[in-house]
Coordinates of C-alpha atoms and ligand atoms in Angstrom, one line a residue:
M1 CA -5.8 -40.6 -9.9
I2 CA -4.4 -37.5 -11.5
I3 CA -6.5 -34.4 -12.1
L4 CA -6.0 -32.9 -15.6
D5 CA -5.9 -29.3 -14.5
G6 CA -7.3 -27.2 -17.3
K7 CA -7.2 -24.0 -15.2
K8 CA -3.4 -24.2 -14.6
T9 CA -2.6 -25.5 -18.1
S10 CA -4.6 -22.8 -19.8
H11 CA -2.8 -20.2 -17.6
D12 CA 0.5 -21.7 -18.7
I13 CA -0.5 -21.5 -22.4
K14 CA -1.7 -17.9 -22.0
E15 CA 1.6 -17.0 -20.5
E16 CA 3.5 -18.6 -23.4
I17 CA 1.3 -16.7 -25.9
A18 CA 1.9 -13.4 -24.1
V19 CA 5.6 -13.9 -24.2
E20 CA 5.4 -14.6 -28.0
V21 CA 3.2 -11.6 -28.7
N22 CA 5.5 -9.4 -26.8
S23 CA 8.5 -10.6 -28.8
I24 CA 6.6 -10.2 -32.1
V25 CA 5.4 -6.7 -31.3
S26 CA 8.7 -5.5 -29.9
S27 CA 10.4 -6.6 -33.1
G28 CA 8.0 -4.5 -35.2
G29 CA 5.4 -7.2 -35.9
K30 CA 1.7 -7.0 -35.9
T31 CA -0.5 -7.2 -32.8
P32 CA -2.9 -10.1 -33.1
H33 CA -6.5 -8.9 -33.5
L34 CA -9.5 -11.1 -32.8
S35 CA -13.0 -9.9 -33.7
A36 CA -16.1 -11.4 -32.1
I37 CA -19.8 -11.0 -33.2
L38 CA -22.4 -11.4 -30.6
V39 CA -26.1 -11.5 -31.6
G40 CA -28.7 -10.8 -29.0
S41 CA -28.1 -10.8 -25.2
D42 CA -28.3 -14.4 -24.1
G43 CA -26.7 -14.6 -20.7
A44 CA -24.4 -17.6 -21.3
S45 CA -23.2 -16.2 -24.7
E46 CA -22.5 -12.9 -23.1
T47 CA -20.4 -14.6 -20.4
Y48 CA -18.4 -16.6 -23.0
V49 CA -17.7 -13.6 -25.3
N50 CA -16.7 -11.4 -22.4
A51 CA -14.3 -14.1 -21.2
K52 CA -12.8 -14.2 -24.7
V53 CA -12.4 -10.4 -24.9
K54 CA -10.8 -10.4 -21.4
A55 CA -8.4 -13.2 -22.3
C56 CA -7.3 -11.2 -25.4
A57 CA -6.4 -8.2 -23.3
K58 CA -4.4 -10.5 -20.9
V59 CA -2.1 -11.9 -23.7
G60 CA -1.7 -8.5 -25.5
F61 CA -4.1 -9.1 -28.3
Q62 CA -6.4 -6.4 -29.7
S63 CA -10.0 -7.4 -29.8
T64 CA -13.2 -6.0 -31.3
L65 CA -16.6 -7.0 -30.1
I66 CA -19.5 -6.3 -32.5
R67 CA -22.9 -6.5 -30.9
L68 CA -25.9 -7.0 -33.1
S69 CA -29.5 -7.0 -32.0
E70 CA -31.5 -10.3 -31.6
D71 CA -33.7 -9.4 -34.6
V72 CA -30.8 -8.6 -37.0
S73 CA -31.5 -10.1 -40.4
E74 CA -29.3 -12.9 -41.8
E75 CA -28.4 -10.6 -44.7
D76 CA -27.1 -7.9 -42.3
L77 CA -25.1 -10.4 -40.3
L78 CA -23.5 -11.8 -43.4
A79 CA -22.6 -8.3 -44.5
E80 CA -20.9 -7.8 -41.1
V81 CA -19.0 -11.0 -41.6
K82 CA -17.9 -9.9 -45.1
K83 CA -16.7 -6.6 -43.7
I84 CA -14.4 -8.4 -41.2
N85 CA -13.2 -10.8 -43.9
D86 CA -12.1 -7.8 -46.0
N87 CA -10.4 -6.0 -43.1
S88 CA -6.8 -6.9 -43.3
D89 CA -6.1 -5.8 -39.7
I90 CA -8.3 -8.5 -38.3
D91 CA -6.6 -11.9 -38.0
G92 CA -9.5 -14.0 -36.5
L93 CA -13.3 -13.9 -36.5
I94 CA -15.7 -15.8 -34.2
V95 CA -19.5 -15.6 -34.4
Q96 CA -20.7 -16.7 -30.9
L97 CA -23.2 -19.6 -31.2
P98 CA -26.1 -20.3 -30.9
L99 CA -27.6 -17.8 -33.2
P100 CA -31.4 -16.8 -33.2
K101 CA -33.6 -19.3 -34.9
H102 CA -34.3 -17.1 -38.0
I103 CA -30.5 -17.2 -38.9
N104 CA -29.0 -20.2 -40.6
E105 CA -25.8 -21.0 -38.6
M106 CA -24.2 -23.1 -41.3
K107 CA -24.6 -20.3 -43.8
V108 CA -22.9 -17.9 -41.4
T109 CA -20.1 -20.3 -40.6
E110 CA -19.5 -20.9 -44.4
A111 CA -19.4 -17.1 -44.9
I112 CA -16.3 -16.7 -42.6
D113 CA -13.0 -16.6 -44.5
P114 CA -11.4 -20.0 -43.7
K115 CA -8.1 -18.2 -43.1
K116 CA -9.8 -16.2 -40.3
D117 CA -11.9 -19.1 -39.0
V118 CA -10.1 -19.4 -35.6
D119 CA -13.0 -21.4 -34.2
G120 CA -12.2 -24.1 -36.8
F121 CA -15.9 -24.7 -37.7
H122 CA -15.7 -23.9 -41.5
P123 CA -16.3 -27.0 -43.6
S124 CA -13.0 -26.5 -45.4
N125 CA -11.1 -26.4 -42.1
I126 CA -13.0 -29.5 -40.8
G127 CA -12.0 -31.2 -44.1
R128 CA -8.4 -30.3 -43.6
M129 CA -8.5 -31.6 -40.0
A130 CA -9.9 -34.9 -41.2
L131 CA -7.1 -35.1 -43.8
N132 CA -4.5 -34.3 -41.1
L133 CA -3.4 -31.1 -42.9
P134 CA -2.4 -27.9 -41.1
T135 CA -5.5 -26.0 -40.1
Y136 CA -7.3 -24.4 -37.1
L137 CA -8.6 -27.2 -34.9
P138 CA -11.9 -26.5 -33.2
A139 CA -11.1 -25.0 -29.9
T140 CA -12.6 -27.4 -27.4
P141 CA -11.3 -30.6 -29.1
A142 CA -7.9 -28.8 -29.5
G143 CA -7.9 -28.0 -25.8
I144 CA -8.5 -31.7 -24.9
L145 CA -5.6 -32.8 -27.2
E146 CA -3.4 -30.3 -25.5
L147 CA -4.3 -31.5 -22.0
L148 CA -3.6 -35.2 -23.0
K149 CA -0.3 -34.0 -24.5
R150 CA 0.9 -32.0 -21.6
Y151 CA 0.0 -34.7 -19.0
D152 CA 1.6 -37.4 -21.2
V153 CA -1.5 -39.5 -21.4
E154 CA -0.8 -42.5 -23.6
T155 CA -3.3 -42.7 -26.4
S156 CA -1.7 -44.9 -29.0
G157 CA -3.5 -48.2 -29.5
K158 CA -6.1 -47.3 -26.8
H159 CA -9.8 -47.6 -27.2
C160 CA -11.3 -44.1 -27.1
V161 CA -15.1 -43.9 -26.6
V162 CA -16.7 -40.5 -27.3
I163 CA -20.3 -39.8 -26.1
G164 CA -22.0 -37.1 -28.3
R165 CA -21.5 -36.3 -32.0
S166 CA -22.0 -32.5 -32.2
H167 CA -20.1 -30.6 -34.9
I168 CA -18.2 -28.6 -32.3
V169 CA -17.1 -31.4 -29.8
G170 CA -17.9 -35.1 -30.3
S171 CA -17.6 -35.5 -34.0
P172 CA -14.2 -33.6 -34.4
M173 CA -12.9 -35.3 -31.3
S174 CA -13.6 -38.7 -32.7
I175 CA -11.6 -37.8 -35.9
L176 CA -8.7 -36.3 -33.9
M177 CA -8.3 -39.3 -31.7
S178 CA -8.2 -41.6 -34.6
R179 CA -5.6 -39.6 -36.6
N180 CA -2.1 -40.9 -37.0
N181 CA -0.7 -38.3 -34.5
I182 CA 0.3 -37.9 -30.9
P183 CA -2.1 -37.6 -29.2
G184 CA -4.1 -39.9 -31.5
N185 CA -3.7 -43.4 -32.9
C186 CA -6.7 -44.6 -30.9
T187 CA -9.4 -47.1 -32.0
V188 CA -12.4 -44.8 -31.7
T189 CA -16.1 -45.6 -31.0
L190 CA -18.4 -42.6 -31.5
T191 CA -21.7 -42.9 -29.6
H192 CA -24.9 -40.9 -29.6
S193 CA -28.5 -41.0 -28.5
R194 CA -29.4 -43.9 -30.8
T195 CA -26.5 -46.0 -29.6
Q196 CA -27.6 -49.4 -28.1
N197 CA -25.9 -50.9 -25.0
L198 CA -24.0 -47.6 -24.3
K199 CA -22.8 -49.0 -20.9
G200 CA -21.4 -52.1 -22.5
I201 CA -19.3 -49.8 -24.8
T202 CA -18.2 -47.3 -22.2
K203 CA -17.0 -50.1 -19.9
T204 CA -14.4 -51.1 -22.6
A205 CA -13.0 -47.5 -22.9
D206 CA -9.4 -46.7 -22.0
I207 CA -10.2 -43.1 -22.7
L208 CA -13.8 -41.8 -22.3
I209 CA -14.7 -38.4 -23.7
V210 CA -18.1 -37.2 -22.6
A211 CA -20.0 -34.4 -24.3
L212 CA -23.7 -34.9 -24.2
G213 CA -24.9 -32.1 -22.0
K214 CA -26.6 -34.3 -19.3
A215 CA -25.4 -33.5 -15.8
E216 CA -23.7 -36.4 -13.9
F217 CA -24.8 -38.9 -16.6
V218 CA -21.6 -41.1 -16.4
T219 CA -21.4 -43.2 -13.2
S220 CA -18.9 -45.7 -11.8
D221 CA -20.8 -48.7 -13.1
M222 CA -20.3 -47.5 -16.6
I223 CA -16.4 -47.4 -16.6
K224 CA -13.5 -49.8 -16.1
E225 CA -10.7 -49.4 -13.6
G226 CA -7.9 -47.1 -14.9
V227 CA -9.9 -45.2 -17.5
C228 CA -8.9 -41.6 -18.4
I229 CA -12.1 -39.4 -18.4
I230 CA -12.5 -36.1 -20.2
D231 CA -15.7 -34.4 -19.1
V232 CA -16.8 -31.7 -21.5
G233 CA -20.3 -31.1 -20.2
I234 CA -21.3 -27.9 -18.5
T235 CA -24.8 -27.7 -16.9
R236 CA -25.7 -24.8 -14.6
V237 CA -27.9 -25.8 -11.7
R238 CA -29.3 -24.0 -8.6
S239 CA -27.1 -24.2 -5.5
D240 CA -27.7 -22.7 -2.0
K241 CA -24.0 -23.3 -1.2
N242 CA -22.6 -20.9 -3.7
K243 CA -22.9 -17.1 -3.4
S244 CA -24.0 -16.8 -7.0
G245 CA -26.9 -19.2 -6.3
W246 CA -25.6 -21.5 -9.1
K247 CA -23.1 -24.2 -9.6
L248 CA -21.7 -26.0 -12.7
L249 CA -22.0 -29.7 -13.1
G250 CA -20.2 -31.9 -15.7
D251 CA -21.6 -34.9 -17.6
V252 CA -19.7 -37.2 -15.2
N253 CA -20.5 -37.9 -11.6
F254 CA -17.0 -36.9 -10.4
E255 CA -17.3 -38.1 -6.8
D256 CA -18.6 -41.5 -7.9
V257 CA -16.0 -42.2 -10.6
K258 CA -12.9 -40.6 -9.3
E259 CA -11.4 -43.6 -7.5
K260 CA -11.6 -45.8 -10.6
C261 CA -9.9 -43.3 -12.9
S262 CA -6.2 -42.9 -13.9
F263 CA -6.8 -39.3 -15.1
I264 CA -9.9 -37.1 -15.0
T265 CA -10.9 -33.5 -15.8
P266 CA -12.9 -31.6 -13.2
V267 CA -15.8 -29.3 -13.9
P268 CA -15.3 -26.5 -13.6
G269 CA -11.5 -26.1 -14.2
G270 CA -11.0 -28.8 -16.8
V271 CA -11.9 -28.6 -20.5
G272 CA -13.7 -25.2 -20.2
P273 CA -10.6 -22.9 -19.6
M274 CA -8.7 -24.8 -22.3
T275 CA -11.2 -23.7 -25.0
I276 CA -10.3 -20.0 -24.7
A277 CA -6.6 -20.7 -24.6
M278 CA -6.9 -22.7 -27.9
L279 CA -8.9 -19.9 -29.5
L280 CA -6.0 -17.5 -28.6
Q281 CA -3.5 -19.9 -30.0
N282 CA -5.4 -20.2 -33.3
T283 CA -5.5 -16.4 -33.6
L284 CA -1.8 -16.2 -33.0
I285 CA -1.2 -18.8 -35.8
S286 CA -3.4 -16.6 -38.1
T287 CA -1.3 -13.5 -37.3
K288 CA 1.9 -15.3 -37.9
K289 CA 0.7 -16.4 -41.3
Ligands
LIG301 P1 -25.1 -31.1 -28.4 O1 -24.9 -30.4 -29.6 O2 -26.4 -30.9 -27.6 O3 -25.0 -32.7 -28.6 C1 -25.2 -33.6 -27.7 C2 -24.8 -35.0 -28.2 O4 -25.1 -35.9 -27.2 C3 -25.7 -35.4 -29.4 O5 -24.9 -36.0 -30.4 C4 -26.7 -36.4 -28.8 O6 -27.0 -37.5 -29.7 C5 -25.8 -37.0 -27.7 N1 -26.7 -37.6 -26.6 C6 -27.7 -37.0 -26.0 N2 -28.3 -37.9 -25.1 C7 -27.5 -39.0 -25.2 C8 -27.6 -40.2 -24.5 N3 -28.5 -40.5 -23.5 N4 -26.7 -41.2 -24.8 C9 -25.7 -40.9 -25.7 N5 -25.6 -39.8 -26.4 C10 -26.5 -38.8 -26.1 O7 -24.0 -30.9 -27.3 P2 -22.5 -30.1 -27.4 O8 -22.7 -28.8 -28.0 O9 -21.5 -31.1 -28.0 O10 -22.3 -30.0 -25.9 C11 -22.2 -31.0 -25.0 C12 -21.9 -30.5 -23.6 O11 -20.6 -29.9 -23.6 C13 -22.9 -29.4 -23.1 O12 -23.0 -29.5 -21.7 C14 -22.1 -28.1 -23.4 O13 -22.5 -27.1 -22.6 C15 -20.7 -28.5 -23.2 N6 -19.7 -27.8 -23.9 C16 -18.6 -27.4 -23.2 C17 -17.6 -26.7 -23.8 C18 -16.4 -26.3 -23.0 O14 -15.6 -25.5 -23.5 N7 -16.1 -27.0 -21.9 C19 -17.7 -26.5 -25.2 C20 -18.8 -26.9 -25.9 C21 -19.8 -27.6 -25.2 P3 -27.8 -37.2 -31.1 O15 -26.9 -36.6 -32.0 O16 -28.3 -38.5 -31.5 O17 -28.9 -36.2 -30.7

């Protein structure tokens, strides 16, 4: 069994980006600039945004964090998005999700200039992705593709089963794995909460991508020998063993399945770190354009 090490791979990608930024800037080019909007003070969102800002500094990007209060109106948030769209110094914009209930997330996503949509969530970028045209790929699915590529996991002709159909992970992942690309060229089955006989389907997977948000849901009786497992899930649970009092669990019972796998991503240290690396890569692409 080979561990798909997202921590090391994301570190390598960040180093590659830092070298490129250094060469662009030293030859008189523009410093990449990512702007993030954070609404409210949700603990998890705060952690994710801070990690993104820190990663920007590490690779030599400029970043701007705009904090808006929990009760900001949709109109004011949209005005903030427009301001950033119109600011030619800013190459990429992310609005940290989820947003408070009174704000329509899709309306905000659609308001972002597709050329600055480095999260790859804008409908026109999702459409371009589906058509296999150059675009910003959503960061988490892009990170998974990059891991499969860098570890030479064979995907062509394989049966890929995806659990979960969210707009940010499962659904784009199913499209990407079915495209005529490397990695890609899989026969894909996309499953969700209404799927019948899930275990019967997952047992036929050569590649199993799990993104449903239920800790340790996938167990060894659900998989076949030699499967490659990508565990996207992150659930925080109480733990006396950790100093922080918390630990992170994936959607896969790692200890139970590991002996049956050819490849597997750990949690933490698998898909999670790759997401930020891909966001930086998308921002660099935007700057170069
Ligand atoms: P989400 O929006 O909550 O979607 C969950 C999906 O799982 C839905 O499509 C749901 O089906 C499906 N589902 C729920 N229970 C199921 C079951 N028993 N059998 C089959 N399918 C089931 O989740 P998400 O945003 O994609 O996130 C999934 C997990 O990945 C979470 O733990 C999240 O924290 C994590 N995540 C990690 C990263 C990272 O960077 N590592 C990034 C994003 C998300 P329905 O559509 O029918 O409801």
